[in-house]
PDB file of C-alpha atoms in Angstrom:
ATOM      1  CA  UNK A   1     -12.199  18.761 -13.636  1.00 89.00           C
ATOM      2  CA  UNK A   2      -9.067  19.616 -11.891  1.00 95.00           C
ATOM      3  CA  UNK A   3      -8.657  16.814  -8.715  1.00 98.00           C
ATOM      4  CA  UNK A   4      -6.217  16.215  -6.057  1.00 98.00           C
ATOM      5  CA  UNK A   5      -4.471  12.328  -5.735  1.00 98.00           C
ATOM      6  CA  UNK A   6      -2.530  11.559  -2.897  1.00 98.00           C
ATOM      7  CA  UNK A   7      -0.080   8.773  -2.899  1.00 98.00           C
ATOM      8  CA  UNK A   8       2.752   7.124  -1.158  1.00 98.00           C
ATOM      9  CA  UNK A   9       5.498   4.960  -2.263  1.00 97.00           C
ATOM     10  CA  UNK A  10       6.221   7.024  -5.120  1.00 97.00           C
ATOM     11  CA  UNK A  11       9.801   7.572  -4.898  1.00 94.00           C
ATOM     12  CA  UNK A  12      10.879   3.928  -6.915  1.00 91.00           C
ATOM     13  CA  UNK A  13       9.498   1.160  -8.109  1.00 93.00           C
ATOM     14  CA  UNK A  14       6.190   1.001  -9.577  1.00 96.00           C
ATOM     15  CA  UNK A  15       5.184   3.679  -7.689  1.00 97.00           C
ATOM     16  CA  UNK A  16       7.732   5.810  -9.891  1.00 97.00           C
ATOM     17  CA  UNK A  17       6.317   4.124 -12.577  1.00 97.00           C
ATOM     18  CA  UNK A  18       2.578   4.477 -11.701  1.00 98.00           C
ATOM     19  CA  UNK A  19       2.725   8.167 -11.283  1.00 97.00           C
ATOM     20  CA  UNK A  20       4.487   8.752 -14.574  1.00 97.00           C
ATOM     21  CA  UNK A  21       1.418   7.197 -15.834  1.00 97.00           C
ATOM     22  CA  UNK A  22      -1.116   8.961 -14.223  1.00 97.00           C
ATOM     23  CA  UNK A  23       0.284  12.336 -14.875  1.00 97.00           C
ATOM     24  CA  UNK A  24       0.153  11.418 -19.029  1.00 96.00           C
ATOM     25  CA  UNK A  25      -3.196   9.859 -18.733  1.00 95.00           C
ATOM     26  CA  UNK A  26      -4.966  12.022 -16.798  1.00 95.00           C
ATOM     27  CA  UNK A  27      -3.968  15.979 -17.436  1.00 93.00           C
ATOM     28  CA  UNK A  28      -6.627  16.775 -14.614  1.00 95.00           C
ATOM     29  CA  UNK A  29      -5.005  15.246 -11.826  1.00 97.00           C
ATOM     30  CA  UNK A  30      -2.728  17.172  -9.381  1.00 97.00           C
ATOM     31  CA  UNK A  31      -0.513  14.913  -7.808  1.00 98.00           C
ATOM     32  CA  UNK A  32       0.559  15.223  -3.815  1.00 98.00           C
ATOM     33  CA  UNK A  33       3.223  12.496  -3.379  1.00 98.00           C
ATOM     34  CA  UNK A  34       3.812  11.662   0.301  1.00 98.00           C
ATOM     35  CA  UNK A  35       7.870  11.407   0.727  1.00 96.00           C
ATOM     36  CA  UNK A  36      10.072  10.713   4.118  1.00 92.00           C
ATOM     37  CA  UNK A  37      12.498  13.372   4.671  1.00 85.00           C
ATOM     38  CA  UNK A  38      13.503  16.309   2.055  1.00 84.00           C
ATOM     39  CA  UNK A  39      13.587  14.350  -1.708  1.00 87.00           C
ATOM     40  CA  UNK A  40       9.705  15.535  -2.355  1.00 92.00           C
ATOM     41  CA  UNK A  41      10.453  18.535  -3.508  1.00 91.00           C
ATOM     42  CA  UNK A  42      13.068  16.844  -6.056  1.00 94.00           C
ATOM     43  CA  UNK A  43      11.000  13.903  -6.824  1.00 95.00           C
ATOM     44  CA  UNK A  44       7.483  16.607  -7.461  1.00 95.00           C
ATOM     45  CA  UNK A  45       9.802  18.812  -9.927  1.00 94.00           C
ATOM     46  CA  UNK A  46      11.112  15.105 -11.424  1.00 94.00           C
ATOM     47  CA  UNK A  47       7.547  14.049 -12.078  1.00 95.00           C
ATOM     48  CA  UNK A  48       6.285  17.375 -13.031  1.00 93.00           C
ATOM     49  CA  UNK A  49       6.974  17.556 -17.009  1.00 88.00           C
ATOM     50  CA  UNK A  50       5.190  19.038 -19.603  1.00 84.00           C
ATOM     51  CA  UNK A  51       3.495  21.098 -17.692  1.00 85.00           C
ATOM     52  CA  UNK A  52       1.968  18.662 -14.977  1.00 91.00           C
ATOM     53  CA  UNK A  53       1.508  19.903 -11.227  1.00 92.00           C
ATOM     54  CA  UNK A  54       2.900  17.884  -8.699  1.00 97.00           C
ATOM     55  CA  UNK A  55       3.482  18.710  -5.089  1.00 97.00           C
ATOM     56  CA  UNK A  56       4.729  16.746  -1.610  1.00 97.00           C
ATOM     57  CA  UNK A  57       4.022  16.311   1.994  1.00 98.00           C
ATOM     58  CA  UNK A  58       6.366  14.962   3.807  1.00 97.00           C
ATOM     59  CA  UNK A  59       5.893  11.866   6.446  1.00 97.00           C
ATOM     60  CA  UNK A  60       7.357   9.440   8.030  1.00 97.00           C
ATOM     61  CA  UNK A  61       5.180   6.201   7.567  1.00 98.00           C
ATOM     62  CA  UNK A  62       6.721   4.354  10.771  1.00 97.00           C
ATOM     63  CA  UNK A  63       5.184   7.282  12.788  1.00 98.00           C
ATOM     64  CA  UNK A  64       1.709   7.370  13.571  1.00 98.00           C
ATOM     65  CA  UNK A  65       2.328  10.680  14.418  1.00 98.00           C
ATOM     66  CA  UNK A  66       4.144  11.655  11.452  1.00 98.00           C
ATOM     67  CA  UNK A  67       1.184  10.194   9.539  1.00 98.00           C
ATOM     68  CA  UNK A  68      -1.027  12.381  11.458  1.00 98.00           C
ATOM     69  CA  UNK A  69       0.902  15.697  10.838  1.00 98.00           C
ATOM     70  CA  UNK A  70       1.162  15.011   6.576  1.00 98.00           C
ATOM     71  CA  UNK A  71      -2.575  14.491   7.065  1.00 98.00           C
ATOM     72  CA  UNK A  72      -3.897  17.343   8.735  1.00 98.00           C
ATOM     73  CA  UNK A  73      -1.647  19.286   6.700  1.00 98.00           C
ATOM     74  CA  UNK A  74      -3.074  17.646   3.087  1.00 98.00           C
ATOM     75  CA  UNK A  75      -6.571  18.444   4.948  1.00 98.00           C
ATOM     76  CA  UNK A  76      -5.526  22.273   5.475  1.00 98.00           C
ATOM     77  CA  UNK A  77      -4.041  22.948   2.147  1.00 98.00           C
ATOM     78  CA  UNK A  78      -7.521  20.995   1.186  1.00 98.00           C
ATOM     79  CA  UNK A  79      -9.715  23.464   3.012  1.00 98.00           C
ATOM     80  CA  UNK A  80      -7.349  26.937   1.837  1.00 98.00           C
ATOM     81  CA  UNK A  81      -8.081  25.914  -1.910  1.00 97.00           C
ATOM     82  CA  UNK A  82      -4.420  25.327  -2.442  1.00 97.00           C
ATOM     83  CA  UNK A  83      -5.589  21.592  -4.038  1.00 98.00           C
ATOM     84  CA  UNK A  84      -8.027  20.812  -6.129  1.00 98.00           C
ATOM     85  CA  UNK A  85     -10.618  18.381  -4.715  1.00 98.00           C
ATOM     86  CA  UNK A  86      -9.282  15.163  -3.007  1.00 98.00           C
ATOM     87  CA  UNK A  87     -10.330  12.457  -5.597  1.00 98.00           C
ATOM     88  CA  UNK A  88      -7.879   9.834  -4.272  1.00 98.00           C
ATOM     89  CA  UNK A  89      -5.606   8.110  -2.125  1.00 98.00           C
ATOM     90  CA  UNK A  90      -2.911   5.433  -3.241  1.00 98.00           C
ATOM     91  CA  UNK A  91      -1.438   3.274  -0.179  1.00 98.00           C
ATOM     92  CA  UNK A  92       1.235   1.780  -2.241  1.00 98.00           C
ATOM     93  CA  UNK A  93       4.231   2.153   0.369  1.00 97.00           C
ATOM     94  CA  UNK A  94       5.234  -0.904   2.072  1.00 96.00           C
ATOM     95  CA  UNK A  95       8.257  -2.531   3.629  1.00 96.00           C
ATOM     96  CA  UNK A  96       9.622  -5.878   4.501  1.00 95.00           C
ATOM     97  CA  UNK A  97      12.089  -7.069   7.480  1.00 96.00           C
ATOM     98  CA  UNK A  98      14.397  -9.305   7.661  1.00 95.00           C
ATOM     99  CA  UNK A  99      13.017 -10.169  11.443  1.00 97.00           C
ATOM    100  CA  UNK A 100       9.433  -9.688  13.402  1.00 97.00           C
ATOM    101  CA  UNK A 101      11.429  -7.368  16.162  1.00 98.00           C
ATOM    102  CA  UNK A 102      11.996  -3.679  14.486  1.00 97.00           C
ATOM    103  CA  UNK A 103       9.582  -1.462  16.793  1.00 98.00           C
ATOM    104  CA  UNK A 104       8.537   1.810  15.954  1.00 97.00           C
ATOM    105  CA  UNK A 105       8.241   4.994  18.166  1.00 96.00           C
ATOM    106  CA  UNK A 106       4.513   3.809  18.784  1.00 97.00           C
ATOM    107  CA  UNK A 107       5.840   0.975  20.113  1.00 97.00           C
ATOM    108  CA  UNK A 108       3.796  -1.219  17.303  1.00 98.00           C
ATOM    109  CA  UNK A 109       6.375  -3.677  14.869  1.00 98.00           C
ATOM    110  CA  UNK A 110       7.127  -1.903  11.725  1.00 98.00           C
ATOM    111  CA  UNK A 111       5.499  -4.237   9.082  1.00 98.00           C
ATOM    112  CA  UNK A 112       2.162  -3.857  10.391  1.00 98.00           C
ATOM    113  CA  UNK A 113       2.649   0.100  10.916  1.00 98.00           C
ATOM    114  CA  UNK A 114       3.897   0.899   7.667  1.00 98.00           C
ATOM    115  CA  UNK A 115       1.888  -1.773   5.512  1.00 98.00           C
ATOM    116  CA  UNK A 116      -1.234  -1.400   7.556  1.00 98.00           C
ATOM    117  CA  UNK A 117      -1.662   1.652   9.857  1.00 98.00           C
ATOM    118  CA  UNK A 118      -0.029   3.945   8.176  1.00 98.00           C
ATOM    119  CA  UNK A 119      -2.707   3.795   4.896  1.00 98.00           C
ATOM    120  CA  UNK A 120      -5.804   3.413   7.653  1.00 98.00           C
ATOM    121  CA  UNK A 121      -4.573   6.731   9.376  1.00 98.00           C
ATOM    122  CA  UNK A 122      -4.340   8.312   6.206  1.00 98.00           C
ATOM    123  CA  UNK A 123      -7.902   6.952   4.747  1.00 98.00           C
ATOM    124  CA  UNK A 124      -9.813   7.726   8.225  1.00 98.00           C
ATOM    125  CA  UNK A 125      -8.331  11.412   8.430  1.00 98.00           C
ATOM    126  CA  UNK A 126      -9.162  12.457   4.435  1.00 98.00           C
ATOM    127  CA  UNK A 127     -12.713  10.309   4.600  1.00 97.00           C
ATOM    128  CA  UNK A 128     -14.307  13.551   5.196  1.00 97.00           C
ATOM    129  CA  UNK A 129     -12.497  15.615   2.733  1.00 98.00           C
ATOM    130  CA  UNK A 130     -12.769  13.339  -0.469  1.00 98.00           C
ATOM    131  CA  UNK A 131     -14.957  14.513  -2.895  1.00 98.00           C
ATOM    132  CA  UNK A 132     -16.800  11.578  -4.730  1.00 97.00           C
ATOM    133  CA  UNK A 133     -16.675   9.752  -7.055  1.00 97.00           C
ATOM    134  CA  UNK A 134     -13.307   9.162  -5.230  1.00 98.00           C
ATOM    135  CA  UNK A 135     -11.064   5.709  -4.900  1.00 98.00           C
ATOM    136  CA  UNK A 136      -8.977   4.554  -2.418  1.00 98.00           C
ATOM    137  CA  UNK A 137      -6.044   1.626  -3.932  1.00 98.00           C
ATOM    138  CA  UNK A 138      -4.147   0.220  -1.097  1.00 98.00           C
ATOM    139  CA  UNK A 139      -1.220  -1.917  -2.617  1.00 98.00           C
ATOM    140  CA  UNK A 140      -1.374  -5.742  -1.774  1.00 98.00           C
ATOM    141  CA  UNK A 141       0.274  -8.730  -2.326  1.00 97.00           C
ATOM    142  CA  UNK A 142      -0.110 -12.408  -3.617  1.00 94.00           C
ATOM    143  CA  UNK A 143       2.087 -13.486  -0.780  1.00 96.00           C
ATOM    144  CA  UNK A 144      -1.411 -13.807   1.072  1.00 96.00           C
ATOM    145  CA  UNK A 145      -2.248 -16.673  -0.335  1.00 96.00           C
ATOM    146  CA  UNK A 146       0.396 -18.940   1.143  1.00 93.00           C
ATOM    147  CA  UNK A 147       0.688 -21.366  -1.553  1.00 92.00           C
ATOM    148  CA  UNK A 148       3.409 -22.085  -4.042  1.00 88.00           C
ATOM    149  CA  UNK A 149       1.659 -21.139  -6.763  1.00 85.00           C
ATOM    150  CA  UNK A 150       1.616 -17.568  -5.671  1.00 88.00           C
ATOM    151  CA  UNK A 151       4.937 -17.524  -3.910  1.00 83.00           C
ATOM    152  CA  UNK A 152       7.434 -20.201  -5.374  1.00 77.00           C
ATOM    153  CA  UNK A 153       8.268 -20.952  -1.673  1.00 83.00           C
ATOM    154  CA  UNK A 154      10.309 -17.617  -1.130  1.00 84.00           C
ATOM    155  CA  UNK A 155       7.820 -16.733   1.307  1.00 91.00           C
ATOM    156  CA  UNK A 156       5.583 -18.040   4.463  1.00 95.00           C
ATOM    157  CA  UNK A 157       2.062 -17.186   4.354  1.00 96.00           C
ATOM    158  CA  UNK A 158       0.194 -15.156   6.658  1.00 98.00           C
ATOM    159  CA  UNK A 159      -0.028 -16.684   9.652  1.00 98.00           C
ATOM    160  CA  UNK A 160      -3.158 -14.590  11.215  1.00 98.00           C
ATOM    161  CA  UNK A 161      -3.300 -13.984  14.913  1.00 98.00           C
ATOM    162  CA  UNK A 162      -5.547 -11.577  16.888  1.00 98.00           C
ATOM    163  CA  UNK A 163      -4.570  -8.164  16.055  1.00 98.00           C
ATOM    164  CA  UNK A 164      -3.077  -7.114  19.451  1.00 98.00           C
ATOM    165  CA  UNK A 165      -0.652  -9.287  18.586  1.00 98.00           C
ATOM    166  CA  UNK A 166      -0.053  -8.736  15.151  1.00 98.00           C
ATOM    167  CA  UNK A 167       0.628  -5.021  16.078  1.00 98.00           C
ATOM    168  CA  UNK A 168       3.290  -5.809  18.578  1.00 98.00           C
ATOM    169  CA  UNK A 169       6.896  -7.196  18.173  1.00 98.00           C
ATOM    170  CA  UNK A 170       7.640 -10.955  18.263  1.00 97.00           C
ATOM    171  CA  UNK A 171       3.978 -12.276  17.112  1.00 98.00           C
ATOM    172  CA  UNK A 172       5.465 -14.684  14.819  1.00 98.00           C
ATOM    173  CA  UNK A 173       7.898 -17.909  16.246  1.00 97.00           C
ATOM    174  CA  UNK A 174      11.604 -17.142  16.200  1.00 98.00           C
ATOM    175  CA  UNK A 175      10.935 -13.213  15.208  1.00 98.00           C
ATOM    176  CA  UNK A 176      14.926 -12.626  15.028  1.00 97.00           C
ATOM    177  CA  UNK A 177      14.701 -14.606  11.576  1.00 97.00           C
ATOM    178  CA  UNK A 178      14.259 -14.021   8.177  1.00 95.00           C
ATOM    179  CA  UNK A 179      11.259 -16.475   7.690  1.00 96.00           C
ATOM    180  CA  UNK A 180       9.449 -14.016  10.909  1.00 97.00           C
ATOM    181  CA  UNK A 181      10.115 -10.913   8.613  1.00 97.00           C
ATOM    182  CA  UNK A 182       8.729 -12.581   5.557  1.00 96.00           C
ATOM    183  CA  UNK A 183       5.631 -14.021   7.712  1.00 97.00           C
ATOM    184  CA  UNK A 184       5.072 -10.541   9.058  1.00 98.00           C
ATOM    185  CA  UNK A 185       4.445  -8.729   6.030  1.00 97.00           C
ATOM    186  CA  UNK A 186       2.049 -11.429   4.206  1.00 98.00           C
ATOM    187  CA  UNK A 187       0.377 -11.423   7.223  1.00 98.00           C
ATOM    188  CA  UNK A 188       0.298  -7.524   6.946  1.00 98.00           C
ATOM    189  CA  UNK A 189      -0.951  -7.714   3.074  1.00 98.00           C
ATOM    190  CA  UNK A 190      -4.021  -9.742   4.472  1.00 98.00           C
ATOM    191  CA  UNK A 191      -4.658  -7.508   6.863  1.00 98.00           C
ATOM    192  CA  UNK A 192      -4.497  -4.526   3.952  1.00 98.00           C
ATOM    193  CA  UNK A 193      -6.982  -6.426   2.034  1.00 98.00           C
ATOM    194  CA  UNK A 194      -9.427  -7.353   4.996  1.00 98.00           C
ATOM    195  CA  UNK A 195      -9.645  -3.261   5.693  1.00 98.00           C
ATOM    196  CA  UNK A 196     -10.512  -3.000   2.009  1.00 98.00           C
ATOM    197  CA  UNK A 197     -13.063  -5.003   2.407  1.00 98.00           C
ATOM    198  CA  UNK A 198     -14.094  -2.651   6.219  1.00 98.00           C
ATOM    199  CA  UNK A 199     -14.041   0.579   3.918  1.00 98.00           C
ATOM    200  CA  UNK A 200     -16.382  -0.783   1.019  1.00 98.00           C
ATOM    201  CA  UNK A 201     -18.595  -1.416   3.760  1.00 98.00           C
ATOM    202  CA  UNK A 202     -18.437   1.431   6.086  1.00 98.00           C
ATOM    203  CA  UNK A 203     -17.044   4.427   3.895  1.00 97.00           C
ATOM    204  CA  UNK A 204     -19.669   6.727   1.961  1.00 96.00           C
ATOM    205  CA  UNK A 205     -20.988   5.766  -1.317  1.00 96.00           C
ATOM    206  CA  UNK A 206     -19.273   7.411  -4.059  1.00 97.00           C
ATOM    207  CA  UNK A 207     -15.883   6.405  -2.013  1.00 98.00           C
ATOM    208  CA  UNK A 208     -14.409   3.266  -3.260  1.00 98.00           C
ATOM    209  CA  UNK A 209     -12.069   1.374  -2.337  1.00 98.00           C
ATOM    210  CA  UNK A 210      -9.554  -1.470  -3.768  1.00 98.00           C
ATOM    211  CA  UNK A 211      -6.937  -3.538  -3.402  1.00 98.00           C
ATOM    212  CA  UNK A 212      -4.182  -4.308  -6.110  1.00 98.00           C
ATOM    213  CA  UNK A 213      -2.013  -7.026  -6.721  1.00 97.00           C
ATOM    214  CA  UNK A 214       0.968  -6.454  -9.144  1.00 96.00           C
ATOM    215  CA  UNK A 215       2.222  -9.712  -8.539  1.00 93.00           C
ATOM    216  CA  UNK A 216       5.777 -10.461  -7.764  1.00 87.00           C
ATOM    217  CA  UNK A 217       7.931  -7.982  -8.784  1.00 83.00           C
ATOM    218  CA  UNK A 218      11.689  -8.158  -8.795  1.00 76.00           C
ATOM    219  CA  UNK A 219      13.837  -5.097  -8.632  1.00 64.00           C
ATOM    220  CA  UNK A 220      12.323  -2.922  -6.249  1.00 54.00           C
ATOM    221  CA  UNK A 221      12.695  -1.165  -3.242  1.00 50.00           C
ATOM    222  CA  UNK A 222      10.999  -3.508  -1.266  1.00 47.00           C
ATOM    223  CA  UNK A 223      13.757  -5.420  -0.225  1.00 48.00           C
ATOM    224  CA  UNK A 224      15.909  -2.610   0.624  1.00 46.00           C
ATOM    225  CA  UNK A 225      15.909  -3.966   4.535  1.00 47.00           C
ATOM    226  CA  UNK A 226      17.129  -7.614   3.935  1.00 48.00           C
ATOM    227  CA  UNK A 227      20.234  -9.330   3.886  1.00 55.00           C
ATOM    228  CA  UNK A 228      23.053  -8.239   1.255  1.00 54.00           C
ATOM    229  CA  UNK A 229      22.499 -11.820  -0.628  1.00 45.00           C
ATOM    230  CA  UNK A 230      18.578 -11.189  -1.152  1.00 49.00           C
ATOM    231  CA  UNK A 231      19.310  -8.018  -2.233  1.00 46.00           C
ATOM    232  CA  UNK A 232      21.744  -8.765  -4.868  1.00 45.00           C
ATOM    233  CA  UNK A 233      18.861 -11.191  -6.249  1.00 43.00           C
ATOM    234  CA  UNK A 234      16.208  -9.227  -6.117  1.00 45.00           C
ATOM    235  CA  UNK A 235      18.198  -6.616  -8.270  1.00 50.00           C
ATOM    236  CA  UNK A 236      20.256  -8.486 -10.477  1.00 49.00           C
ATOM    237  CA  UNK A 237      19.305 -12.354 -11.021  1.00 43.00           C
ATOM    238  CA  UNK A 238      15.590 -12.369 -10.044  1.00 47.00           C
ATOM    239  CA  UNK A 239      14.669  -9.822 -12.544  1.00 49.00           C
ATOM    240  CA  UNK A 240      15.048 -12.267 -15.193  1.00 44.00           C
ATOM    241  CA  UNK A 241      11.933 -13.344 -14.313  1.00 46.00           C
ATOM    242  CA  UNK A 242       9.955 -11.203 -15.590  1.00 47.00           C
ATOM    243  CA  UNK A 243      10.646 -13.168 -19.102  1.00 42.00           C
ATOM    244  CA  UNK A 244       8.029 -16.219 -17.523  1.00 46.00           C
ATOM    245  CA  UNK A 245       4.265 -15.783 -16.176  1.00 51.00           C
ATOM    246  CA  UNK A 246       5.841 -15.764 -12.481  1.00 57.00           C
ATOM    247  CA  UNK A 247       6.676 -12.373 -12.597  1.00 69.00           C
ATOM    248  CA  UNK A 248       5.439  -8.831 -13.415  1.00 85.00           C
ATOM    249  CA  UNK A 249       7.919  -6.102 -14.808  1.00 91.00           C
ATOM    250  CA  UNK A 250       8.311  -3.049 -12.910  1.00 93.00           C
ATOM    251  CA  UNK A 251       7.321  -0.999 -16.050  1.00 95.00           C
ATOM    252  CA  UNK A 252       4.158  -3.356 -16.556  1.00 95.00           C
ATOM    253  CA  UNK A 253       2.986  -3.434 -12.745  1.00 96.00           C
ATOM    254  CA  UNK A 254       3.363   0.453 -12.375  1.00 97.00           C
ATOM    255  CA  UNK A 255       1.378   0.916 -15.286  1.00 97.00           C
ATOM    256  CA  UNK A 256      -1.269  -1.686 -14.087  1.00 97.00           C
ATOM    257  CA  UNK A 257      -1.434   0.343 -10.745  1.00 98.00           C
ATOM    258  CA  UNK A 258      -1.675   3.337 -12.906  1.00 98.00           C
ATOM    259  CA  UNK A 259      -4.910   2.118 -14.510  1.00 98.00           C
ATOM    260  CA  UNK A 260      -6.491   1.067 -11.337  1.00 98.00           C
ATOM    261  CA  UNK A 261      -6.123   4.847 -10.024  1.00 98.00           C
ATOM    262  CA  UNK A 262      -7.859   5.427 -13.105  1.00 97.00           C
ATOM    263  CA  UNK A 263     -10.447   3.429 -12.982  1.00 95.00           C
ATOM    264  CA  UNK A 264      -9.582   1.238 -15.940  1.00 91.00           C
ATOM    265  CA  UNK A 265     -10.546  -1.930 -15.225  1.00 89.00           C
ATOM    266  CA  UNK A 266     -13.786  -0.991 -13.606  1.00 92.00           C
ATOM    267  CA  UNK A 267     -13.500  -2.547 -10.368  1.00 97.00           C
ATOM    268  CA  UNK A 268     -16.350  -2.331  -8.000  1.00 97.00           C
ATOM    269  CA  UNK A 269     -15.611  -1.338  -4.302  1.00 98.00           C
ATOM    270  CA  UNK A 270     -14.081  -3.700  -2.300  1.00 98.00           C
ATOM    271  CA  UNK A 271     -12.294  -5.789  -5.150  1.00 98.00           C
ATOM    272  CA  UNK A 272      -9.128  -7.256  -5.552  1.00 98.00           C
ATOM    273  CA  UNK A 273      -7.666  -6.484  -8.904  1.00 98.00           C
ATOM    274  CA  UNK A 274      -4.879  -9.148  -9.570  1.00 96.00           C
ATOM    275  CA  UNK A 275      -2.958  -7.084 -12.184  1.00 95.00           C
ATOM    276  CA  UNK A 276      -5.212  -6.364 -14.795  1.00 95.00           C
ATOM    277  CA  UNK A 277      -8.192  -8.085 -13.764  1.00 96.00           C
ATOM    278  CA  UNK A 278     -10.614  -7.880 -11.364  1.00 97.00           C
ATOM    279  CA  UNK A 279     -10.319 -11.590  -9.638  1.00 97.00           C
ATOM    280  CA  UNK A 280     -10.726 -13.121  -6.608  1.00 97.00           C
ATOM    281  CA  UNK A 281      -8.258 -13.190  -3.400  1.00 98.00           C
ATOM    282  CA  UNK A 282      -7.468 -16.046  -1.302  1.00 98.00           C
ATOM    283  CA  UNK A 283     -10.546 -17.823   0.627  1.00 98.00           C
ATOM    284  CA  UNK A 284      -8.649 -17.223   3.690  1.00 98.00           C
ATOM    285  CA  UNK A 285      -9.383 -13.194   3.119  1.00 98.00           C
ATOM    286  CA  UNK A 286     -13.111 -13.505   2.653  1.00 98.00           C
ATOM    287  CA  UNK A 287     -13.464 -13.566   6.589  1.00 98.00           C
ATOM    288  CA  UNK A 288     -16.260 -10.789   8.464  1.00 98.00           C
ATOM    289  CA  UNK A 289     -15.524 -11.834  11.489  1.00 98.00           C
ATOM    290  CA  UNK A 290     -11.419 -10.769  11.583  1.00 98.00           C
ATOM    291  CA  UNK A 291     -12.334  -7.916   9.241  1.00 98.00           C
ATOM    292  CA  UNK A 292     -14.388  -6.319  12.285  1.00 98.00           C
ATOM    293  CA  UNK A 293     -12.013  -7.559  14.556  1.00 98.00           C
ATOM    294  CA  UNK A 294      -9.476  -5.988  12.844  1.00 98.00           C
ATOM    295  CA  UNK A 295     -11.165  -2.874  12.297  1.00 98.00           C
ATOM    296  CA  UNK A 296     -11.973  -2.101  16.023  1.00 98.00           C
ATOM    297  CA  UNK A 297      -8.341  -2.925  16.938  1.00 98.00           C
ATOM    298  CA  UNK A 298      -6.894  -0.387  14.330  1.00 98.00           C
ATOM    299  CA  UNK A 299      -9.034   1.898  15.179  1.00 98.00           C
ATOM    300  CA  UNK A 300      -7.851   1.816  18.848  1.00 98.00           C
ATOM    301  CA  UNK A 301      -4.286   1.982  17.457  1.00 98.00           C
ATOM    302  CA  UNK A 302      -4.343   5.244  15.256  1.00 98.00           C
ATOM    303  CA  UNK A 303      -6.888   7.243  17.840  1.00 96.00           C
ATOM    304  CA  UNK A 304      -5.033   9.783  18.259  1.00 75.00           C
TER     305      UNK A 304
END
């Protein structure tokens, strides 16, 4: 049956490569890719080959309000039978900065908007228009476990604070640095996977939700915001990486978020899949108390 998937992040990276995927493996789905400014009509008529229909909303994820417009306008083109029924949503935008300080519009720092508001604005406006089963997949990180093992030292682990904090500029010490940027968004990818664990509680049944790890992943977009030297290693001497266990291709992790969308592996609500497994995430994000903590305060932050 014909169904609608919604997704961000899709315009490089594994989101490119996801997509690609989903559109061969799954004739039946009707992609809406969320884009910032005017490449979504370009990128749909890129991704829609061999007869696959793929269509764009365009949003601004450092906007609350920008959020709120694609949204309402998914939900209307939802209602007028212009899309098939909403079967998912795929957070899999994100950003990194090279300091705590970069403020959006909203006034809230720009890790935790993008990484973290921007999917929850987007889940609690289409809640009521998915048809189940449905899936949510909000892209997370390894970075949230803080250790070596996960991060080879390239980057701080979270470093959890109440949430009015976290949402505001200069939560982290010395937030004109590097290390503040890097802090910020594993402490964001927590955060993603502690409201994974809010909607498998509090969303419908038949509505579930997931987090995904692809690992570290050299060449992307996701340094696109740091200093010229990190970029020029993330796109030309990290990638060789991806020859060891510490790193995932692009190809490899786009197709592993592919078959989470999917539903291949079957991953109960509320899981972490670390690649292509369902596994376990860090101790530190098996915590009810911050998850409801966190919960009421991003509420408060998206109400419109």
């Amino acid at each position: 049956m014909k169904h609608t998937v919604v997704m961000t992040g899709v315009s490089r990276g594994i989101g490119r490569v996801a997509a690609r995927h989903i559109l061969r493996q799954s004739p039946d789905v009707r992609l809406l890719v969320v884009t910032r400014g005017s490449s979504g009509a370009q990128l749909a008529a890129e991704l829609a080959t061999r007869g696959r229909t793929v269509s764009h909303v365009s949003a601004d994820l450092g906007s609350l309000d920008s959020v709120r417009s694609a949204a309402t306008e998914i939900r209307d083109r939802l209602d007028r039978g212009d899309l098939p029924p909403l079967r998912g949503f795929v957070g899999n935008a994100g950003i990194q900065y090279t300091n705590a300080l970069t403020e959006t519009p909203d006034g809230f720092e720009s890790t935790f908007t993008v990484n973290v508001l921007a999917n929850h604005l987007f889940v609690r406006l289409l809640q009521d228009r998915f048809a189940a089963p449905a899936r949510i997949v909000i892209t997370a990180s390894d970075t949230h476990f803080g250790d070596f093992k996960h991060t080879m030292g390239m980057v701080p682990g979270p470093d959890w604070k109440s949430p009015d904090l976290l949402a505001r500029t200069g939560a982290f010490p010395e937030p004109d640095t590097v290390v503040a940027g890097r802090t910020a968004y594993s402490t964001s990818k927590l955060a993603a996977i502690y409201l994974v664990h809010e909607y498998a509680r509090r969303l419908p049944a038949g509505i579930d939700a997931v987090a995904y790890n692809p690992g570290f992943v050299p060449g992307t977009g996701l340094a696109r915001n740091a200093d010229p030297v990190s970029r020029f290693a993330m796109r030309r001497i990290l990638p060789v990486m991806t020859l060891t266990p510490f790193a995932t291709s692009r190809d490899t992790a786009g197709r592993y978020l592919a078959d989470v969308v999917l539903g291949t592996p079957q991953a109960p609500t509320g899981s972490y899949v670390d690649r292509s497994r369902v596994d376990r995430s860090s101790e530190e994000s098996y915590d009810p108390r911050r998850e409801g903590e966190l919960w009421d305060a991003v509420e408060r932050f998206t109400a419109a």
